Every structure is written in C-alpha cells, then in structure tokens.
C-alpha cells in the first residue's frame, strides 16, 4: 500500500548568513539523505500563507494540510485552547498564548522569552502558584494556565455568566494582531501593553478588563515567588510577567481530511494547536517530542519508528529542531540541528520506506537567524513519488528550490499534489 509521509522541519528555511559564509543553514548543512531525496524528486519554493503574512507553526501546518489560513484560521490562542479542550464555540471561554517574560522597570528592559532558562520543574512551579493564588471571582470569571516548552503557555478565561470575546489586543509589545495573524513590531517600547478591545462589543470590553486584571495580579505572585528570588540571587532574570497575545474567535469547523481526499491522516507534533487541527479535520493525533532529558538523536530515532508504525494513509510529522536556533540567531546550531535530523531521522526513514511511497520534506515557515523571528519568506519543498520525473535539483536549499520543477507554489496546494501523485 502506498503511504504518504510529510516531514516538516520547523523554521528550517532561512536567508544567507554572514557567519555561514553567506549561505543559509540548509545550504551550509551536510545533508546526504536530503540530497538523495532531492536528486530523486522535484523541488520548489512555496509561499506558506501569503505575502506579508508571518506564519506560526499552527497556521503553517494548516496550510500544508490544504486548509487555507486566509479563509479558515481564527488565531493561535483559540486553536491552542481548542487542542487542550478548554475552548468550545459557546462564547464563554476564550484563550491566549502567553510568554513567561522578565521586566525590569528601573532599567526599562523587557525580555520576552526569559523563561527559556527555566527547567520544566521551575516553570510548572510558577504556573501552579499563579493558579493557586490568583482569583478573578470578583469579575465572575475562572481561568486556567497551562505552561510548557520552557517559556510558553496557554491562558484561558471562562465567564460564569455572560460572554467573553477573544477580540482583544496583545499585551506583548513585540507583536500586534491584525485579524487572526500576528505581526512583529520593530523597535518596540520594552514594556507590557494594556489589552484593549478590538471590536466595539461588550464581550470584548469585558475580556480586555479581565486580561489586564489577570496580568496585574499574576505579576504580583510571580515577583515574590521563590523561583524568581533564586534567579535574582544567582544573577538570572526573573520570570515576573506574563505577556498575553494571539486571542481570537473559536476555531472554525473544517472539512474532514478523509472526505476531501479519501485518505486517513495522522498528525504528529509538539503543540496543542496541532492536536486541535487534527480534531477539526477528523485526523488521528499523537504527540511526538523528546522526553525530559532524552537526547535529540535518541528522540529522532524513536520518531522514525513512530512514523513507520502509523496505520493511516498519510503521516504528517512536525520536527521542532531548527526553529529555536533561528530565533536566537545561532546559525551554526541551526545548521547542526538540520544535520542531526538528516542523519538520525531522514536516513533511517529513507532506508525503511518502499519505492512506492511518497515522501515530502518542507518547512512550516522561515525563521531567519539574523531576523530572530518568523518571516513571510517562501520555504523550500521537495517531493519524491513513483512516476514523478526528477528535476535538476540535487540539494534542498532555498536557492536551488527556486529553480526546481515542482509545480507547487503555495503550501495549500502541496497536499492535493501529493494525493495526485501517490
């Protein structure tokens, strides 16, 4: 039976970097498995969503799975909340992404991702203290806070009576929300912003007040927490403020993947939003990520077995490795992350799949190292399929993909093409 494997290298797409001899990390990386795939298939550069739209991993995955974010995306916070089971289309619960950040009022500084230096035990201790010590009973609202991935979390609010709207502005000054999409703010004022209603509706006015009250009360708890006192004593930045962003309407229902393509689908990823996407399209979902303390190479070997053991017709796997070095302007580390995926994951996958199977490798978005954030740059993609005549590309890089023959220019068109050549 023919199977389709779609491997998504999170944020692998980039721009030429001076530190890598004016090559991108993909171009600088030693990737014999990717090179072999490129020689066997066709490549192209794809626009993920649209010019001027900076994709997130969830909206990028939505596009790659054939659902157009310009028409069907309502925001990262609602989708994450849906994936966690806290957001339903009843108008009573709203959800946002949060960053555990560090603010020094006297110095006038704000580090938006300071809690990257936290281990999970300390991160969970901070989140538990906020859950235990903050109350919004006077506002007629309950909240929950889920913390994960060292500095991130999901924050939900549920109204006991009446409604709430997620249509409020970010308190994170580094991003402004326009519709369901977030846009980076260059040279932002380094201080949290007040949340404001984005629409003239009582539910949005109420929600903005709830967000602002929560931020104030949670900051008081975080400032006095032993974890942050320890961090200050050791010269580290305290995680003393939660930046709230990416609110929006509840997710829209999606056409079932099986109904669209006559194929079953498994989505494997690391974020609740991907679980939410899978549920919306009627697909199976499995978390795929390193266990605490597990070396990345060991996880990647386990991920190969996880992908091969999936019993659905299509398997979609999101590998996180290259993205974080892109955010931190660590091009050599990003190159090494790509090389590790090539050797520990793609090589054994190539050796295990059959010649009748379809393999696609691409990115959900670009994370240029010298930019430090996602961008709207097109991403390279390659497809190897039986009967698909190879083009002249011999490596998966941004420049070479631009000269490839793969007739796919937008991410939403990739899955229909894979279904056509399978």
GROMACS .gro file of C-alpha atoms in nm:
model
  422
    1UNK     CA    1   0.000   0.000   0.000
    2UNK     CA    2   0.129   0.345  -0.090
    3UNK     CA    3   0.183   0.574   0.207
    4UNK     CA    4   0.247   0.946   0.209
    5UNK     CA    5   0.498   1.095   0.456
    6UNK     CA    6   0.513   1.471   0.504
    7UNK     CA    7   0.811   1.579   0.715
    8UNK     CA    8   0.803   1.940   0.834
    9UNK     CA    9   1.131   2.094   0.954
   10UNK     CA   10   1.014   2.374   1.182
   11UNK     CA   11   1.159   2.708   1.076
   12UNK     CA   12   1.439   2.549   0.870
   13UNK     CA   13   1.401   2.800   0.585
   14UNK     CA   14   1.634   3.098   0.621
   15UNK     CA   15   1.837   3.360   0.440
   16UNK     CA   16   2.211   3.376   0.364
   17UNK     CA   17   2.400   3.429   0.690
   18UNK     CA   18   2.739   3.601   0.711
   19UNK     CA   19   2.856   3.360   0.981
   20UNK     CA   20   2.800   3.069   0.741
   21UNK     CA   21   2.989   3.223   0.451
   22UNK     CA   22   2.676   3.393   0.320
   23UNK     CA   23   2.497   3.060   0.294
   24UNK     CA   24   2.171   2.965   0.459
   25UNK     CA   25   2.178   2.692   0.729
   26UNK     CA   26   2.019   2.450   0.480
   27UNK     CA   27   2.287   2.532   0.226
   28UNK     CA   28   2.571   2.505   0.479
   29UNK     CA   29   2.447   2.178   0.631
   30UNK     CA   30   2.586   1.840   0.529
   31UNK     CA   31   2.267   1.653   0.437
   32UNK     CA   32   2.333   1.337   0.234
   33UNK     CA   33   1.984   1.199   0.292
   34UNK     CA   34   1.813   1.521   0.184
   35UNK     CA   35   2.048   1.541  -0.113
   36UNK     CA   36   1.949   1.190  -0.218
   37UNK     CA   37   1.582   1.278  -0.189
   38UNK     CA   38   1.635   1.597  -0.389
   39UNK     CA   39   1.803   1.403  -0.670
   40UNK     CA   40   1.514   1.155  -0.676
   41UNK     CA   41   1.235   1.414  -0.679
   42UNK     CA   42   1.128   1.766  -0.761
   43UNK     CA   43   1.169   2.087  -0.561
   44UNK     CA   44   1.015   2.433  -0.546
   45UNK     CA   45   0.983   2.741  -0.329
   46UNK     CA   46   0.638   2.774  -0.172
   47UNK     CA   47   0.458   3.071  -0.022
   48UNK     CA   48   0.322   2.943   0.308
   49UNK     CA   49   0.021   3.174   0.351
   50UNK     CA   50   0.061   3.498   0.158
   51UNK     CA   51   0.292   3.792   0.110
   52UNK     CA   52   0.319   3.995   0.428
   53UNK     CA   53   0.173   3.717   0.648
   54UNK     CA   54   0.415   3.576   0.905
   55UNK     CA   55   0.308   3.215   0.962
   56UNK     CA   56   0.312   3.046   1.300
   57UNK     CA   57   0.362   2.670   1.326
   58UNK     CA   58  -0.012   2.614   1.352
   59UNK     CA   59  -0.115   2.831   1.056
   60UNK     CA   60   0.177   2.689   0.856
   61UNK     CA   61   0.065   2.334   0.934
   62UNK     CA   62  -0.293   2.424   0.844
   63UNK     CA   63  -0.177   2.545   0.503
   64UNK     CA   64   0.041   2.239   0.443
   65UNK     CA   65  -0.257   2.017   0.522
   66UNK     CA   66  -0.455   2.201   0.247
   67UNK     CA   67  -0.670   2.431   0.464
   68UNK     CA   68  -0.627   2.798   0.370
   69UNK     CA   69  -0.547   3.011   0.678
   70UNK     CA   70  -0.662   3.323   0.493
   71UNK     CA   71  -1.012   3.175   0.499
   72UNK     CA   72  -1.020   2.937   0.796
   73UNK     CA   73  -0.770   3.047   1.062
   74UNK     CA   74  -0.902   3.231   1.369
   75UNK     CA   75  -0.583   3.266   1.575
   76UNK     CA   76  -0.320   3.068   1.763
   77UNK     CA   77  -0.466   3.117   2.111
   78UNK     CA   78  -0.811   2.977   2.028
   79UNK     CA   79  -0.662   2.685   1.837
   80UNK     CA   80  -0.421   2.601   2.121
   81UNK     CA   81  -0.710   2.625   2.366
   82UNK     CA   82  -0.921   2.401   2.145
   83UNK     CA   83  -0.640   2.147   2.133
   84UNK     CA   84  -0.628   2.149   2.513
   85UNK     CA   85  -1.005   2.100   2.532
   86UNK     CA   86  -1.081   2.432   2.702
   87UNK     CA   87  -1.225   2.630   2.407
   88UNK     CA   88  -1.559   2.539   2.253
   89UNK     CA   89  -1.781   2.750   2.026
   90UNK     CA   90  -2.012   2.860   2.309
   91UNK     CA   91  -1.880   3.213   2.361
   92UNK     CA   92  -1.799   3.159   2.729
   93UNK     CA   93  -1.432   3.057   2.713
   94UNK     CA   94  -1.150   3.241   2.537
   95UNK     CA   95  -0.782   3.151   2.517
   96UNK     CA   96  -0.449   3.322   2.452
   97UNK     CA   97  -0.087   3.230   2.419
   98UNK     CA   98   0.141   3.359   2.693
   99UNK     CA   99   0.514   3.407   2.731
  100UNK     CA  100   0.678   3.397   3.072
  101UNK     CA  101   0.886   3.714   3.042
  102UNK     CA  102   1.111   3.937   3.251
  103UNK     CA  103   1.055   4.304   3.312
  104UNK     CA  104   1.298   4.539   3.487
  105UNK     CA  105   1.109   4.863   3.536
  106UNK     CA  106   1.407   5.053   3.677
  107UNK     CA  107   1.627   4.963   3.379
  108UNK     CA  108   1.342   4.994   3.128
  109UNK     CA  109   1.402   4.648   2.981
  110UNK     CA  110   1.178   4.359   2.883
  111UNK     CA  111   1.300   4.014   2.782
  112UNK     CA  112   1.006   3.848   2.607
  113UNK     CA  113   1.134   3.490   2.647
  114UNK     CA  114   1.340   3.495   2.966
  115UNK     CA  115   1.193   3.168   3.094
  116UNK     CA  116   1.383   2.975   2.828
  117UNK     CA  117   1.637   2.942   3.109
  118UNK     CA  118   1.387   2.762   3.332
  119UNK     CA  119   1.370   2.388   3.360
  120UNK     CA  120   1.021   2.241   3.350
  121UNK     CA  121   1.004   2.187   3.726
  122UNK     CA  122   1.054   2.558   3.797
  123UNK     CA  123   0.826   2.663   3.513
  124UNK     CA  124   0.548   2.443   3.648
  125UNK     CA  125   0.606   2.578   4.000
  126UNK     CA  126   0.548   2.933   3.875
  127UNK     CA  127   0.235   2.832   3.683
  128UNK     CA  128   0.098   2.644   3.984
  129UNK     CA  129   0.150   2.946   4.209
  130UNK     CA  130  -0.046   3.165   3.968
  131UNK     CA  131  -0.328   2.910   3.953
  132UNK     CA  132  -0.338   2.878   4.332
  133UNK     CA  133  -0.300   3.241   4.435
  134UNK     CA  134  -0.476   3.446   4.166
  135UNK     CA  135  -0.854   3.474   4.167
  136UNK     CA  136  -1.092   3.654   3.932
  137UNK     CA  137  -1.406   3.571   4.129
  138UNK     CA  138  -1.489   3.940   4.163
  139UNK     CA  139  -1.510   3.955   3.782
  140UNK     CA  140  -1.728   3.646   3.753
  141UNK     CA  141  -1.454   3.465   3.562
  142UNK     CA  142  -1.249   3.149   3.611
  143UNK     CA  143  -0.910   3.097   3.447
  144UNK     CA  144  -0.662   2.821   3.381
  145UNK     CA  145  -0.296   2.837   3.286
  146UNK     CA  146  -0.103   2.563   3.107
  147UNK     CA  147   0.277   2.608   3.093
  148UNK     CA  148   0.506   2.420   2.857
  149UNK     CA  149   0.817   2.441   2.639
  150UNK     CA  150   1.027   2.642   2.888
  151UNK     CA  151   0.872   2.983   2.838
  152UNK     CA  152   0.531   2.938   2.679
  153UNK     CA  153   0.181   2.867   2.793
  154UNK     CA  154  -0.190   2.885   2.720
  155UNK     CA  155  -0.420   3.101   2.928
  156UNK     CA  156  -0.797   3.054   2.921
  157UNK     CA  157  -1.081   3.253   3.078
  158UNK     CA  158  -1.433   3.124   3.129
  159UNK     CA  159  -1.723   3.353   3.218
  160UNK     CA  160  -1.957   3.221   3.486
  161UNK     CA  161  -2.238   3.422   3.325
  162UNK     CA  162  -2.249   3.630   3.009
  163UNK     CA  163  -1.992   3.610   2.735
  164UNK     CA  164  -1.631   3.690   2.653
  165UNK     CA  165  -1.465   3.772   2.321
  166UNK     CA  166  -1.106   3.694   2.230
  167UNK     CA  167  -1.100   4.003   2.009
  168UNK     CA  168  -0.858   4.199   2.228
  169UNK     CA  169  -0.513   4.338   2.155
  170UNK     CA  170  -0.189   4.180   2.274
  171UNK     CA  171  -0.015   4.287   2.591
  172UNK     CA  172   0.304   4.158   2.425
  173UNK     CA  173   0.461   4.470   2.270
  174UNK     CA  174   0.668   4.263   2.027
  175UNK     CA  175   0.364   4.157   1.822
  176UNK     CA  176   0.046   4.327   1.713
  177UNK     CA  177  -0.253   4.127   1.599
  178UNK     CA  178  -0.430   4.210   1.276
  179UNK     CA  179  -0.722   3.979   1.222
  180UNK     CA  180  -0.610   3.632   1.332
  181UNK     CA  181  -0.244   3.690   1.242
  182UNK     CA  182   0.042   3.833   1.446
  183UNK     CA  183   0.288   4.084   1.302
  184UNK     CA  184   0.625   4.168   1.460
  185UNK     CA  185   0.677   4.523   1.587
  186UNK     CA  186   1.027   4.653   1.513
  187UNK     CA  187   1.196   4.860   1.785
  188UNK     CA  188   0.903   4.816   2.024
  189UNK     CA  189   0.875   5.003   2.353
  190UNK     CA  190   1.001   4.743   2.606
  191UNK     CA  191   0.706   4.733   2.842
  192UNK     CA  192   0.385   4.532   2.852
  193UNK     CA  193   0.087   4.699   2.687
  194UNK     CA  194  -0.267   4.717   2.822
  195UNK     CA  195  -0.513   4.488   2.646
  196UNK     CA  196  -0.780   4.679   2.457
  197UNK     CA  197  -1.098   4.563   2.280
  198UNK     CA  198  -1.052   4.522   1.905
  199UNK     CA  199  -1.425   4.536   1.835
  200UNK     CA  200  -1.694   4.756   1.995
  201UNK     CA  201  -1.866   4.468   2.171
  202UNK     CA  202  -1.937   4.439   2.547
  203UNK     CA  203  -1.782   4.090   2.547
  204UNK     CA  204  -1.453   4.231   2.413
  205UNK     CA  205  -1.454   4.522   2.657
  206UNK     CA  206  -1.508   4.278   2.940
  207UNK     CA  207  -1.235   4.045   2.813
  208UNK     CA  208  -0.979   4.326   2.792
  209UNK     CA  209  -1.053   4.420   3.153
  210UNK     CA  210  -1.018   4.056   3.257
  211UNK     CA  211  -0.681   4.022   3.081
  212UNK     CA  212  -0.543   4.341   3.237
  213UNK     CA  213  -0.658   4.243   3.583
  214UNK     CA  214  -0.509   3.897   3.548
  215UNK     CA  215  -0.172   4.032   3.428
  216UNK     CA  216  -0.154   4.270   3.726
  217UNK     CA  217  -0.245   4.005   3.984
  218UNK     CA  218  -0.028   3.731   3.835
  219UNK     CA  219   0.273   3.964   3.820
  220UNK     CA  220   0.245   4.023   4.195
  221UNK     CA  221   0.255   3.647   4.253
  222UNK     CA  222   0.547   3.591   4.016
  223UNK     CA  223   0.759   3.874   4.158
  224UNK     CA  224   0.755   3.724   4.507
  225UNK     CA  225   0.792   3.358   4.411
  226UNK     CA  226   1.095   3.166   4.549
  227UNK     CA  227   1.197   3.057   4.198
  228UNK     CA  228   1.238   3.418   4.093
  229UNK     CA  229   1.412   3.515   4.416
  230UNK     CA  230   1.662   3.236   4.345
  231UNK     CA  231   1.707   3.358   3.988
  232UNK     CA  232   1.776   3.713   4.102
  233UNK     CA  233   2.022   3.591   4.366
  234UNK     CA  234   2.215   3.395   4.102
  235UNK     CA  235   2.219   3.685   3.855
  236UNK     CA  236   1.947   3.545   3.628
  237UNK     CA  237   1.646   3.737   3.501
  238UNK     CA  238   1.323   3.661   3.688
  239UNK     CA  239   1.017   3.535   3.500
  240UNK     CA  240   0.798   3.800   3.657
  241UNK     CA  241   0.536   3.894   3.398
  242UNK     CA  242   0.307   3.708   3.157
  243UNK     CA  243   0.277   3.856   2.809
  244UNK     CA  244  -0.061   3.777   2.653
  245UNK     CA  245  -0.112   3.750   2.278
  246UNK     CA  246  -0.295   3.586   1.986
  247UNK     CA  247  -0.656   3.592   2.102
  248UNK     CA  248  -0.942   3.547   1.858
  249UNK     CA  249  -1.265   3.371   1.778
  250UNK     CA  250  -1.321   2.998   1.837
  251UNK     CA  251  -1.182   2.779   1.556
  252UNK     CA  252  -1.398   2.721   1.252
  253UNK     CA  253  -1.509   2.371   1.161
  254UNK     CA  254  -1.308   2.219   0.877
  255UNK     CA  255  -1.398   1.973   0.605
  256UNK     CA  256  -1.283   1.627   0.705
  257UNK     CA  257  -0.950   1.519   0.559
  258UNK     CA  258  -1.094   1.177   0.476
  259UNK     CA  259  -1.385   1.344   0.297
  260UNK     CA  260  -1.154   1.570   0.097
  261UNK     CA  261  -0.902   1.311  -0.013
  262UNK     CA  262  -1.039   0.966   0.064
  263UNK     CA  263  -0.735   0.902   0.286
  264UNK     CA  264  -0.680   0.866   0.659
  265UNK     CA  265  -0.435   1.101   0.831
  266UNK     CA  266  -0.217   1.104   1.142
  267UNK     CA  267  -0.073   1.434   1.261
  268UNK     CA  268   0.231   1.412   1.489
  269UNK     CA  269   0.353   1.725   1.662
  270UNK     CA  270   0.457   1.902   1.977
  271UNK     CA  271   0.196   2.173   2.034
  272UNK     CA  272  -0.169   2.162   2.138
  273UNK     CA  273  -0.265   2.363   1.829
  274UNK     CA  274  -0.169   2.067   1.610
  275UNK     CA  275  -0.390   1.845   1.821
  276UNK     CA  276  -0.669   2.095   1.769
  277UNK     CA  277  -0.613   2.095   1.394
  278UNK     CA  278  -0.623   1.717   1.385
  279UNK     CA  279  -0.952   1.713   1.575
  280UNK     CA  280  -1.106   1.976   1.347
  281UNK     CA  281  -1.022   1.773   1.035
  282UNK     CA  282  -1.109   1.433   1.181
  283UNK     CA  283  -0.750   1.306   1.187
  284UNK     CA  284  -0.560   1.099   1.441
  285UNK     CA  285  -0.309   1.285   1.658
  286UNK     CA  286  -0.001   1.178   1.851
  287UNK     CA  287   0.245   1.392   2.044
  288UNK     CA  288   0.600   1.344   1.916
  289UNK     CA  289   0.874   1.514   2.117
  290UNK     CA  290   1.178   1.434   2.329
  291UNK     CA  291   1.113   1.302   2.678
  292UNK     CA  292   1.269   1.506   2.963
  293UNK     CA  293   1.643   1.455   2.946
  294UNK     CA  294   1.626   1.248   2.628
  295UNK     CA  295   1.899   1.333   2.374
  296UNK     CA  296   1.762   1.472   2.050
  297UNK     CA  297   1.924   1.196   1.844
  298UNK     CA  298   1.754   0.930   2.056
  299UNK     CA  299   1.419   1.103   2.013
  300UNK     CA  300   1.465   1.127   1.636
  301UNK     CA  301   1.533   0.754   1.616
  302UNK     CA  302   1.217   0.692   1.815
  303UNK     CA  303   1.026   0.929   1.586
  304UNK     CA  304   1.124   0.716   1.285
  305UNK     CA  305   0.960   0.414   1.445
  306UNK     CA  306   0.659   0.623   1.546
  307UNK     CA  307   0.607   0.741   1.187
  308UNK     CA  308   0.653   0.396   1.036
  309UNK     CA  309   0.413   0.239   1.287
  310UNK     CA  310   0.130   0.480   1.200
  311UNK     CA  311  -0.152   0.290   1.032
  312UNK     CA  312  -0.302   0.578   0.835
  313UNK     CA  313  -0.252   0.651   0.465
  314UNK     CA  314  -0.087   0.988   0.532
  315UNK     CA  315   0.155   1.074   0.816
  316UNK     CA  316   0.238   1.439   0.889
  317UNK     CA  317   0.530   1.494   1.130
  318UNK     CA  318   0.647   1.828   1.270
  319UNK     CA  319   1.011   1.831   1.388
  320UNK     CA  320   1.094   2.129   1.607
  321UNK     CA  321   1.476   2.130   1.599
  322UNK     CA  322   1.582   2.412   1.362
  323UNK     CA  323   1.338   2.679   1.483
  324UNK     CA  324   1.478   2.781   1.820
  325UNK     CA  325   1.834   2.847   1.696
  326UNK     CA  326   1.678   3.068   1.431
  327UNK     CA  327   1.502   3.272   1.698
  328UNK     CA  328   1.826   3.306   1.894
  329UNK     CA  329   2.049   3.394   1.594
  330UNK     CA  330   2.257   3.078   1.634
  331UNK     CA  331   2.316   2.981   1.269
  332UNK     CA  332   2.576   2.713   1.344
  333UNK     CA  333   2.337   2.546   1.588
  334UNK     CA  334   2.061   2.565   1.330
  335UNK     CA  335   2.289   2.403   1.074
  336UNK     CA  336   2.370   2.126   1.324
  337UNK     CA  337   2.001   2.072   1.402
  338UNK     CA  338   1.934   2.018   1.032
  339UNK     CA  339   2.228   1.780   1.003
  340UNK     CA  340   2.107   1.582   1.305
  341UNK     CA  341   1.761   1.540   1.152
  342UNK     CA  342   1.921   1.431   0.826
  343UNK     CA  343   2.134   1.161   0.986
  344UNK     CA  344   1.920   1.043   1.277
  345UNK     CA  345   1.576   1.067   1.116
  346UNK     CA  346   1.574   1.106   0.738
  347UNK     CA  347   1.844   0.848   0.664
  348UNK     CA  348   1.673   0.561   0.852
  349UNK     CA  349   1.334   0.671   0.718
  350UNK     CA  350   1.465   0.659   0.361
  351UNK     CA  351   1.603   0.311   0.420
  352UNK     CA  352   1.273   0.187   0.564
  353UNK     CA  353   1.011   0.318   0.320
  354UNK     CA  354   0.931   0.148  -0.006
  355UNK     CA  355   0.980   0.281  -0.360
  356UNK     CA  356   0.601   0.307  -0.394
  357UNK     CA  357   0.577   0.554  -0.104
  358UNK     CA  358   0.559   0.933  -0.135
  359UNK     CA  359   0.799   1.148   0.066
  360UNK     CA  360   0.772   1.525   0.106
  361UNK     CA  361   1.004   1.748   0.310
  362UNK     CA  362   0.944   2.117   0.372
  363UNK     CA  363   0.912   2.391   0.638
  364UNK     CA  364   0.609   2.542   0.806
  365UNK     CA  365   0.768   2.887   0.792
  366UNK     CA  366   1.106   3.057   0.771
  367UNK     CA  367   1.288   3.169   1.087
  368UNK     CA  368   1.581   3.375   0.955
  369UNK     CA  369   1.865   3.381   1.207
  370UNK     CA  370   1.956   3.744   1.151
  371UNK     CA  371   1.589   3.842   1.189
  372UNK     CA  372   1.523   3.632   1.500
  373UNK     CA  373   1.151   3.587   1.425
  374UNK     CA  374   0.933   3.415   1.168
  375UNK     CA  375   0.904   3.579   0.829
  376UNK     CA  376   0.693   3.555   0.516
  377UNK     CA  377   0.987   3.422   0.312
  378UNK     CA  378   0.892   3.130   0.085
  379UNK     CA  379   1.009   2.789   0.200
  380UNK     CA  380   1.175   2.511   0.001
  381UNK     CA  381   0.986   2.189  -0.056
  382UNK     CA  382   1.073   1.860  -0.221
  383UNK     CA  383   0.860   1.565  -0.324
  384UNK     CA  384   0.971   1.215  -0.421
  385UNK     CA  385   0.698   0.998  -0.567
  386UNK     CA  386   0.675   0.699  -0.800
  387UNK     CA  387   0.635   0.817  -1.155
  388UNK     CA  388   0.743   1.175  -1.073
  389UNK     CA  389   1.027   1.263  -1.308
  390UNK     CA  390   1.323   1.411  -1.114
  391UNK     CA  391   1.420   1.769  -1.192
  392UNK     CA  392   1.775   1.907  -1.191
  393UNK     CA  393   1.794   1.994  -0.822
  394UNK     CA  394   2.041   1.795  -0.614
  395UNK     CA  395   2.004   1.960  -0.272
  396UNK     CA  396   1.719   2.108  -0.069
  397UNK     CA  397   1.816   2.473  -0.033
  398UNK     CA  398   1.627   2.794  -0.083
  399UNK     CA  399   1.823   2.899  -0.393
  400UNK     CA  400   1.814   2.560  -0.564
  401UNK     CA  401   1.447   2.500  -0.487
  402UNK     CA  402   1.368   2.827  -0.662
  403UNK     CA  403   1.498   2.666  -0.984
  404UNK     CA  404   1.317   2.335  -0.932
  405UNK     CA  405   1.034   2.189  -1.133
  406UNK     CA  406   0.781   2.103  -0.860
  407UNK     CA  407   0.452   2.262  -0.975
  408UNK     CA  408   0.351   2.375  -0.624
  409UNK     CA  409   0.376   2.745  -0.543
  410UNK     CA  410   0.157   2.768  -0.233
  411UNK     CA  411   0.154   2.547   0.072
  412UNK     CA  412  -0.221   2.481   0.041
  413UNK     CA  413  -0.154   2.317  -0.295
  414UNK     CA  414   0.103   2.068  -0.165
  415UNK     CA  415  -0.135   1.807  -0.022
  416UNK     CA  416  -0.359   1.798  -0.332
  417UNK     CA  417  -0.045   1.743  -0.540
  418UNK     CA  418   0.068   1.458  -0.313
  419UNK     CA  419  -0.272   1.296  -0.345
  420UNK     CA  420  -0.244   1.324  -0.722
  421UNK     CA  421   0.098   1.153  -0.747
  422UNK     CA  422   0.051   0.888  -0.477
   0.00000   0.00000   0.00000
